[in-house]
PDB file of C-alpha atoms and ligand atoms in Angstrom:
ATOM      1  CA  MET Q1130       1.244  13.426 -11.010  1.00 98.00           C
ATOM      2  CA  ASN Q1131      -0.589  12.399  -7.859  1.00 98.00           C
ATOM      3  CA  ILE Q1132       0.359   8.931  -6.640  1.00 98.00           C
ATOM      4  CA  LEU Q1133      -1.891   7.156  -4.121  1.00 98.00           C
ATOM      5  CA  ALA Q1134      -0.672   4.087  -2.236  1.00 98.00           C
ATOM      6  CA  ILE Q1135      -3.477   2.233  -0.475  1.00 98.00           C
ATOM      7  CA  GLY Q1136      -2.696  -0.413   2.131  1.00 98.00           C
ATOM      8  CA  ALA Q1137      -4.442  -2.545   4.718  1.00 97.00           C
ATOM      9  CA  HIS Q1138      -1.928  -1.905   7.513  1.00 97.00           C
ATOM     10  CA  PRO Q1139       0.763   0.556   8.573  1.00 96.00           C
ATOM     11  CA  ASP Q1140       3.987  -0.882   7.034  1.00 95.00           C
ATOM     12  CA  ASP Q1141       2.270  -2.419   3.942  1.00 97.00           C
ATOM     13  CA  ILE Q1142       3.318   0.602   1.917  1.00 97.00           C
ATOM     14  CA  GLU Q1143       6.946   0.507   3.082  1.00 97.00           C
ATOM     15  CA  VAL Q1144       7.261  -3.274   2.661  1.00 98.00           C
ATOM     16  CA  PHE Q1145       5.599  -3.665  -0.733  1.00 98.00           C
ATOM     17  CA  CYS Q1146       5.952  -0.404  -2.659  1.00 98.00           C
ATOM     18  CA  GLY Q1147       8.200   1.896  -0.596  1.00 98.00           C
ATOM     19  CA  GLY Q1148      10.969   1.848  -3.194  1.00 98.00           C
ATOM     20  CA  THR Q1149       8.580   2.733  -5.999  1.00 98.00           C
ATOM     21  CA  LEU Q1150       7.168   5.639  -3.972  1.00 98.00           C
ATOM     22  CA  LEU Q1151      10.705   6.911  -3.371  1.00 98.00           C
ATOM     23  CA  GLN Q1152      11.350   6.804  -7.124  1.00 98.00           C
ATOM     24  CA  TYR Q1153       8.156   8.790  -7.701  1.00 98.00           C
ATOM     25  CA  LYS Q1154       9.250  11.262  -5.035  1.00 98.00           C
ATOM     26  CA  GLN Q1155      12.635  11.712  -6.735  1.00 97.00           C
ATOM     27  CA  GLN Q1156      10.762  12.546  -9.944  1.00 98.00           C
ATOM     28  CA  GLY Q1157       8.859  15.279  -8.104  1.00 98.00           C
ATOM     29  CA  HIS Q1158       5.408  13.684  -7.914  1.00 98.00           C
ATOM     30  CA  ASN Q1159       2.911  14.143  -5.045  1.00 98.00           C
ATOM     31  CA  ILE Q1160       2.571  11.112  -2.787  1.00 98.00           C
ATOM     32  CA  PHE Q1161      -0.542  10.143  -0.818  1.00 98.00           C
ATOM     33  CA  ILE Q1162      -0.974   7.168   1.536  1.00 98.00           C
ATOM     34  CA  ALA Q1163      -4.360   5.772   2.666  1.00 98.00           C
ATOM     35  CA  LEU Q1164      -4.783   2.860   5.069  1.00 98.00           C
ATOM     36  CA  THR Q1165      -7.981   0.858   5.614  1.00 98.00           C
ATOM     37  CA  THR Q1166      -6.907  -0.255   9.129  1.00 96.00           C
ATOM     38  CA  SER Q1167      -4.395   1.153  11.582  1.00 90.00           C
ATOM     39  CA  GLY Q1168      -3.149  -2.342  12.408  1.00 88.00           C
ATOM     40  CA  ASN Q1169      -4.715  -2.170  15.855  1.00 85.00           C
ATOM     41  CA  ILE Q1170      -4.043  -5.819  16.676  1.00 86.00           C
ATOM     42  CA  GLY Q1171      -0.494  -6.000  15.341  1.00 84.00           C
ATOM     43  CA  SER Q1172       1.487  -5.818  18.588  1.00 84.00           C
ATOM     44  CA  ASN Q1173       1.783  -7.562  21.967  1.00 85.00           C
ATOM     45  CA  GLU Q1174       3.486  -4.543  23.534  1.00 84.00           C
ATOM     46  CA  TYR Q1175       0.259  -2.660  24.282  1.00 84.00           C
ATOM     47  CA  ASN Q1176      -2.890  -3.544  26.203  1.00 86.00           C
ATOM     48  CA  SER Q1177      -5.656  -2.145  24.010  1.00 88.00           C
ATOM     49  CA  ARG Q1178      -6.519  -1.801  20.342  1.00 90.00           C
ATOM     50  CA  GLU Q1179      -6.698   1.951  20.800  1.00 91.00           C
ATOM     51  CA  GLU Q1180      -3.114   2.117  22.079  1.00 90.00           C
ATOM     52  CA  ILE Q1181      -1.772  -0.096  19.311  1.00 90.00           C
ATOM     53  CA  GLY Q1182      -3.639   1.804  16.607  1.00 91.00           C
ATOM     54  CA  ALA Q1183      -2.451   5.171  17.934  1.00 92.00           C
ATOM     55  CA  ALA Q1184       1.167   3.995  18.191  1.00 92.00           C
ATOM     56  CA  ARG Q1185       1.138   2.565  14.686  1.00 93.00           C
ATOM     57  CA  GLU Q1186      -0.451   5.688  13.220  1.00 96.00           C
ATOM     58  CA  LEU Q1187       2.396   7.726  14.715  1.00 97.00           C
ATOM     59  CA  GLU Q1188       4.915   5.311  13.182  1.00 96.00           C
ATOM     60  CA  GLN Q1189       3.177   5.657   9.814  1.00 97.00           C
ATOM     61  CA  LEU Q1190       3.210   9.451  10.019  1.00 98.00           C
ATOM     62  CA  GLU Q1191       6.966   9.388  10.739  1.00 98.00           C
ATOM     63  CA  ALA Q1192       7.623   7.007   7.833  1.00 98.00           C
ATOM     64  CA  ALA Q1193       5.447   9.115   5.533  1.00 98.00           C
ATOM     65  CA  LYS Q1194       7.838  12.041   6.026  1.00 98.00           C
ATOM     66  CA  ILE Q1195      10.491  10.069   4.120  1.00 98.00           C
ATOM     67  CA  PHE Q1196       8.115   9.916   1.138  1.00 98.00           C
ATOM     68  CA  GLY Q1197       6.906  13.488   1.680  1.00 98.00           C
ATOM     69  CA  ALA Q1198       3.442  11.899   1.758  1.00 98.00           C
ATOM     70  CA  GLU Q1199       0.099  12.985   3.139  1.00 98.00           C
ATOM     71  CA  VAL Q1200      -1.650  10.208   5.087  1.00 98.00           C
ATOM     72  CA  ARG Q1201      -5.327   9.332   5.488  1.00 98.00           C
ATOM     73  CA  PHE Q1202      -6.460   6.750   8.074  1.00 98.00           C
ATOM     74  CA  MET Q1203      -9.809   4.975   7.572  1.00 98.00           C
ATOM     75  CA  ARG Q1204      -9.521   3.228  10.979  1.00 97.00           C
ATOM     76  CA  PHE Q1205     -11.430   0.003  10.374  1.00 97.00           C
ATOM     77  CA  ASP Q1206     -10.463  -2.861  12.703  1.00 94.00           C
ATOM     78  CA  ASP Q1207      -7.361  -4.909  11.913  1.00 93.00           C
ATOM     79  CA  GLN Q1208      -7.807  -8.623  11.094  1.00 93.00           C
ATOM     80  CA  GLY Q1209     -11.465  -8.416  10.200  1.00 91.00           C
ATOM     81  CA  LEU Q1210     -11.838  -6.074   7.257  1.00 97.00           C
ATOM     82  CA  GLN Q1211     -14.926  -6.705   5.147  1.00 97.00           C
ATOM     83  CA  ASP Q1212     -16.277  -5.414   1.875  1.00 98.00           C
ATOM     84  CA  THR Q1213     -19.277  -3.381   3.098  1.00 98.00           C
ATOM     85  CA  PRO Q1214     -20.993  -0.163   1.953  1.00 97.00           C
ATOM     86  CA  GLU Q1215     -19.113   1.593   4.781  1.00 98.00           C
ATOM     87  CA  THR Q1216     -15.641   0.357   3.778  1.00 98.00           C
ATOM     88  CA  ARG Q1217     -16.348   1.062   0.105  1.00 98.00           C
ATOM     89  CA  ARG Q1218     -17.438   4.597   0.954  1.00 98.00           C
ATOM     90  CA  ALA Q1219     -14.198   5.179   2.890  1.00 98.00           C
ATOM     91  CA  VAL Q1220     -12.059   3.877   0.022  1.00 98.00           C
ATOM     92  CA  ILE Q1221     -13.928   5.995  -2.551  1.00 98.00           C
ATOM     93  CA  ASN Q1222     -13.403   9.013  -0.297  1.00 98.00           C
ATOM     94  CA  ALA Q1223      -9.678   8.246  -0.070  1.00 98.00           C
ATOM     95  CA  ILE Q1224      -9.296   7.935  -3.848  1.00 98.00           C
ATOM     96  CA  ARG Q1225     -11.187  11.156  -4.488  1.00 98.00           C
ATOM     97  CA  TRP Q1226      -9.155  12.926  -1.763  1.00 98.00           C
ATOM     98  CA  ALA Q1227      -5.886  12.048  -3.502  1.00 98.00           C
ATOM     99  CA  ASN Q1228      -7.185  12.675  -7.056  1.00 98.00           C
ATOM    100  CA  PRO Q1229      -4.606  10.135  -8.275  1.00 98.00           C
ATOM    101  CA  ASP Q1230      -3.081   9.441 -11.670  1.00 98.00           C
ATOM    102  CA  VAL Q1231      -1.709   6.164 -10.320  1.00 98.00           C
ATOM    103  CA  ILE Q1232      -3.022   3.951  -7.526  1.00 98.00           C
ATOM    104  CA  LEU Q1233      -0.875   1.242  -5.914  1.00 98.00           C
ATOM    105  CA  ALA Q1234      -2.828  -1.242  -3.767  1.00 98.00           C
ATOM    106  CA  ASN Q1235      -2.781  -4.682  -2.155  1.00 98.00           C
ATOM    107  CA  TYR Q1236      -3.362  -7.712  -4.404  1.00 98.00           C
ATOM    108  CA  PRO Q1237      -6.957  -9.072  -4.142  1.00 98.00           C
ATOM    109  CA  GLU Q1238      -5.728 -12.686  -3.949  1.00 97.00           C
ATOM    110  CA  ASP Q1239      -3.303 -12.069  -1.085  1.00 96.00           C
ATOM    111  CA  ALA Q1240      -3.510 -14.731   1.675  1.00 95.00           C
ATOM    112  CA  SER Q1241      -4.034 -11.980   4.273  1.00 94.00           C
ATOM    113  CA  THR Q1242      -7.749 -11.239   4.317  1.00 96.00           C
ATOM    114  CA  ASP Q1243      -7.215  -7.566   5.174  1.00 97.00           C
ATOM    115  CA  HIS Q1244      -4.857  -7.247   2.206  1.00 98.00           C
ATOM    116  CA  ALA Q1245      -7.203  -9.129  -0.129  1.00 98.00           C
ATOM    117  CA  VAL Q1246     -10.316  -7.197   0.908  1.00 98.00           C
ATOM    118  CA  THR Q1247      -8.500  -3.870   0.568  1.00 98.00           C
ATOM    119  CA  GLY Q1248      -7.344  -4.813  -2.945  1.00 98.00           C
ATOM    120  CA  LYS Q1249     -10.796  -6.064  -3.875  1.00 98.00           C
ATOM    121  CA  ILE Q1250     -12.569  -2.926  -2.660  1.00 98.00           C
ATOM    122  CA  VAL Q1251     -10.155  -0.669  -4.558  1.00 98.00           C
ATOM    123  CA  SER Q1252     -10.782  -2.688  -7.733  1.00 97.00           C
ATOM    124  CA  GLU Q1253     -14.550  -2.711  -7.250  1.00 96.00           C
ATOM    125  CA  VAL Q1254     -14.858   1.052  -6.729  1.00 96.00           C
ATOM    126  CA  MET Q1255     -12.759   2.114  -9.725  1.00 95.00           C
ATOM    127  CA  LEU Q1256     -15.859   2.585 -11.881  1.00 92.00           C
ATOM    128  CA  SER Q1257     -17.468   4.603  -9.060  1.00 91.00           C
ATOM    129  CA  ILE Q1258     -14.809   7.309  -8.957  1.00 92.00           C
ATOM    130  CA  PRO Q1259     -16.695   9.743 -11.251  1.00 91.00           C
ATOM    131  CA  GLY Q1260     -20.264   8.917 -10.161  1.00 92.00           C
ATOM    132  CA  LYS Q1261     -22.015  11.735  -8.320  1.00 92.00           C
ATOM    133  CA  LEU Q1262     -24.749   9.438  -6.947  1.00 93.00           C
ATOM    134  CA  ILE Q1263     -22.285   6.958  -5.436  1.00 94.00           C
ATOM    135  CA  PRO Q1264     -22.472   7.202  -1.608  1.00 95.00           C
ATOM    136  CA  ALA Q1265     -19.408   9.282  -0.690  1.00 96.00           C
ATOM    137  CA  ASP Q1266     -18.354  12.439   1.095  1.00 97.00           C
ATOM    138  CA  GLU Q1267     -15.705  13.651  -1.348  1.00 96.00           C
ATOM    139  CA  PRO Q1268     -16.770  15.081  -4.715  1.00 96.00           C
ATOM    140  CA  PRO Q1269     -16.342  12.961  -7.879  1.00 96.00           C
ATOM    141  CA  ILE Q1270     -13.082  13.262  -9.808  1.00 95.00           C
ATOM    142  CA  ALA Q1271     -12.597  13.151 -13.548  1.00 92.00           C
ATOM    143  CA  LYS Q1272      -9.324  11.224 -13.787  1.00 91.00           C
ATOM    144  CA  ASN Q1273      -9.052   7.599 -14.927  1.00 92.00           C
ATOM    145  CA  PRO Q1274      -6.145   6.401 -12.777  1.00 96.00           C
ATOM    146  CA  SER Q1275      -4.070   3.329 -13.541  1.00 97.00           C
ATOM    147  CA  LEU Q1276      -4.271   0.762 -10.740  1.00 98.00           C
ATOM    148  CA  PHE Q1277      -1.288  -1.473 -10.067  1.00 98.00           C
ATOM    149  CA  TYR Q1278      -1.271  -4.181  -7.397  1.00 98.00           C
ATOM    150  CA  TYR Q1279       1.906  -4.523  -5.372  1.00 98.00           C
ATOM    151  CA  GLY Q1280       3.152  -7.900  -4.150  1.00 97.00           C
ATOM    152  CA  THR Q1281       2.040 -10.272  -1.417  1.00 97.00           C
ATOM    153  CA  ALA Q1282       3.971 -11.200   1.731  1.00 91.00           C
ATOM    154  CA  VAL Q1283       7.254 -12.834   0.596  1.00 93.00           C
ATOM    155  CA  GLY Q1284       5.764 -12.997  -2.904  1.00 95.00           C
ATOM    156  CA  ILE Q1285       3.570 -16.075  -2.350  1.00 96.00           C
ATOM    157  CA  GLY Q1286       1.057 -16.549  -5.186  1.00 96.00           C
ATOM    158  CA  PHE Q1287       2.148 -13.372  -6.969  1.00 98.00           C
ATOM    159  CA  THR Q1288       3.858 -13.272 -10.351  1.00 98.00           C
ATOM    160  CA  PRO Q1289       4.688  -9.675 -11.314  1.00 98.00           C
ATOM    161  CA  GLU Q1290       4.060  -8.511 -14.867  1.00 97.00           C
ATOM    162  CA  VAL Q1291       6.108  -5.338 -14.469  1.00 98.00           C
ATOM    163  CA  TYR Q1292       9.040  -4.380 -12.252  1.00 98.00           C
ATOM    164  CA  VAL Q1293      10.369  -1.116 -10.873  1.00 98.00           C
ATOM    165  CA  ASP Q1294      14.130  -0.790 -10.265  1.00 98.00           C
ATOM    166  CA  ILE Q1295      14.523   0.368  -6.661  1.00 98.00           C
ATOM    167  CA  THR Q1296      18.268  -0.271  -6.340  1.00 98.00           C
ATOM    168  CA  ASP Q1297      19.278   3.341  -5.735  1.00 98.00           C
ATOM    169  CA  VAL Q1298      16.578   3.948  -3.108  1.00 98.00           C
ATOM    170  CA  PHE Q1299      16.671   0.562  -1.370  1.00 98.00           C
ATOM    171  CA  ASP Q1300      18.564   1.833   1.717  1.00 98.00           C
ATOM    172  CA  GLN Q1301      16.058   4.671   2.064  1.00 98.00           C
ATOM    173  CA  LYS Q1302      13.198   2.167   1.782  1.00 98.00           C
ATOM    174  CA  LEU Q1303      14.659   0.280   4.751  1.00 98.00           C
ATOM    175  CA  GLU Q1304      14.984   3.543   6.716  1.00 98.00           C
ATOM    176  CA  ALA Q1305      11.253   4.146   6.232  1.00 98.00           C
ATOM    177  CA  LEU Q1306      10.433   0.568   7.196  1.00 97.00           C
ATOM    178  CA  LYS Q1307      12.538   0.789  10.374  1.00 96.00           C
ATOM    179  CA  LEU Q1308      10.263   3.578  11.621  1.00 96.00           C
ATOM    180  CA  HIS Q1309       7.533   0.941  12.119  1.00 94.00           C
ATOM    181  CA  LYS Q1310       9.295   0.020  15.347  1.00 92.00           C
ATOM    182  CA  SER Q1311       6.388  -1.908  16.859  1.00 89.00           C
ATOM    183  CA  GLN Q1312       6.582  -4.438  14.039  1.00 87.00           C
ATOM    184  CA  PHE Q1313      10.121  -5.527  14.827  1.00 85.00           C
ATOM    185  CA  ALA Q1314       9.184  -6.483  18.386  1.00 80.00           C
ATOM    186  CA  TRP Q1315       6.503  -8.641  16.800  1.00 75.00           C
ATOM    187  CA  MET Q1316       7.505  -9.966  13.380  1.00 75.00           C
ATOM    188  CA  ASP Q1317      11.100 -10.618  14.389  1.00 75.00           C
ATOM    189  CA  VAL Q1318       9.971 -12.804  17.290  1.00 75.00           C
ATOM    190  CA  TYR Q1319       7.312 -14.884  15.540  1.00 77.00           C
ATOM    191  CA  GLN Q1320       8.901 -15.382  12.111  1.00 79.00           C
ATOM    192  CA  THR Q1321      12.035 -17.281  11.087  1.00 84.00           C
ATOM    193  CA  HIS Q1322      13.255 -14.228   9.168  1.00 87.00           C
ATOM    194  CA  GLY Q1323      12.957 -10.732  10.601  1.00 89.00           C
ATOM    195  CA  LEU Q1324      11.077  -8.025   8.723  1.00 91.00           C
ATOM    196  CA  LEU Q1325      14.177  -6.355   7.236  1.00 94.00           C
ATOM    197  CA  SER Q1326      15.457  -9.725   6.075  1.00 94.00           C
ATOM    198  CA  ILE Q1327      12.087 -10.570   4.482  1.00 95.00           C
ATOM    199  CA  VAL Q1328      12.118  -7.331   2.500  1.00 97.00           C
ATOM    200  CA  GLU Q1329      15.781  -7.680   1.514  1.00 97.00           C
ATOM    201  CA  ILE Q1330      15.311 -11.242   0.212  1.00 97.00           C
ATOM    202  CA  THR Q1331      12.024 -10.537  -1.566  1.00 98.00           C
ATOM    203  CA  ASP Q1332      13.249  -7.366  -3.292  1.00 98.00           C
ATOM    204  CA  LYS Q1333      16.510  -9.016  -4.273  1.00 98.00           C
ATOM    205  CA  PHE Q1334      14.600 -11.960  -5.758  1.00 98.00           C
ATOM    206  CA  ARG Q1335      12.391  -9.575  -7.759  1.00 98.00           C
ATOM    207  CA  GLY Q1336      15.573  -7.807  -8.828  1.00 98.00           C
ATOM    208  CA  LEU Q1337      17.038 -11.124  -9.929  1.00 98.00           C
ATOM    209  CA  GLN Q1338      13.969 -11.738 -12.098  1.00 98.00           C
ATOM    210  CA  ALA Q1339      14.021  -8.272 -13.610  1.00 98.00           C
ATOM    211  CA  GLY Q1340      17.757  -7.757 -14.107  1.00 98.00           C
ATOM    212  CA  PHE Q1341      18.193  -5.172 -11.338  1.00 98.00           C
ATOM    213  CA  VAL Q1342      19.848  -5.485  -7.931  1.00 98.00           C
ATOM    214  CA  TYR Q1343      16.616  -4.688  -6.077  1.00 98.00           C
ATOM    215  CA  ALA Q1344      13.113  -4.401  -7.534  1.00 98.00           C
ATOM    216  CA  GLU Q1345       9.428  -4.266  -6.640  1.00 98.00           C
ATOM    217  CA  GLY Q1346       6.941  -6.139  -8.807  1.00 98.00           C
ATOM    218  CA  PHE Q1347       3.409  -5.171  -9.816  1.00 98.00           C
ATOM    219  CA  ARG Q1348       0.378  -6.553 -11.622  1.00 98.00           C
ATOM    220  CA  ALA Q1349      -2.123  -4.342 -13.423  1.00 98.00           C
ATOM    221  CA  PHE Q1350      -5.884  -4.011 -12.912  1.00 98.00           C
ATOM    222  CA  ARG Q1351      -7.819  -3.993 -16.150  1.00 96.00           C
ATOM    223  CA  ILE Q1352     -11.359  -2.857 -16.830  1.00 92.00           C
ATOM    224  CA  HIS Q1353     -12.921  -0.819 -19.645  1.00 87.00           C
ATOM    225  CA  GLY Q1354     -12.018   2.844 -19.316  1.00 81.00           C
ATOM    226  CA  TYR Q1355      -9.335   2.142 -16.729  1.00 84.00           C
ATOM    227  CA  MET Q1356      -6.728   0.172 -18.655  1.00 90.00           C
ATOM    228  CA  PRO Q1357      -3.249   0.480 -17.138  1.00 95.00           C
ATOM    229  CA  ASN Q1358      -0.734   2.932 -18.552  1.00 97.00           C
ATOM    230  CA  PHE Q1359       2.587   1.233 -17.779  1.00 97.00           C
ATOM    231  CA  LYS Q1360       4.481   4.377 -18.816  1.00 97.00           C
ATOM    232  CA  LEU Q1361       3.261   6.015 -15.608  1.00 98.00           C
ATOM    233  CA  LEU Q1362       5.445   3.724 -13.469  1.00 98.00           C
ATOM    234  CA  PRO Q1363       8.805   5.229 -12.481  1.00 98.00           C
TER     235      PRO Q1363
HETATM  236 ZN1   ZN A1434      -0.295  -5.908   6.028  1.00 75.59          ZN
END
C-alpha cells in the first residue's frame, strides 16, 4: 500500500505517528510525507524565516530516511496557515502525488491553528480527489483512501478510537524525532517537559489505555464513499 502522512510542521509526523509509519515500513509499504509548512518560525537560532525553513527541511529529509519516505514540502508560512484555494490545491496535489491507500493527518480540532487547518483541508478535499475539474496540477486518482487523524499535542482534547501498538519501534521513533535538532533548542527551553519526554509520556499513556507498552491513537474521518477501513492500520 501507499501510506501518506500529512503534517503542518516538520516533526509533526515523528511526534504523532512516527511509530505507526515504522510499523507500516516493517510491513513493506511505501511511505510518503507531505508538510503544509516548513515550520519557518519554529526556532530562535536563526535570523530569517528562509534560514529556519531550510534548516528544518533538511532535518525532515534526514528523519524521512528512517521511514524510507519520500517528502513533499508545500512551503506555506508557519503560524498562519489558512484554508484558501491555494492551500487546498497544494493539499490535493500532495494526495494525488502519493496515490495513498491510507492518509494520516492532523486532527481538525487541534488547538494549534496550523494543525487544525491542515486537518480540516485534508478532510474537505477528500471528495475532490477523483474530480478532473478540481483546480490541481496532479491528475485525479481513483483510490478511496481511509483517513485517520493522529493525536494532538500531549493528547489534549483528543480521545482515540483506535490504537496502534508501537512498542517494538518506539526507540526508532525517538531516533527519527532526535533528527529535528532545532526543536530541542526551542521546545526544551520553553516547556516544562522536553520534546522526548512529551512523546514518551504521551505514547506510554496511550499504551496504558490500549494495553500496550507504547501506542499511538487515531480517530477516523467519515464521509460517504470514504468510510474508514480499520483493517488497513498496522
Ligand atoms: Zn506541529
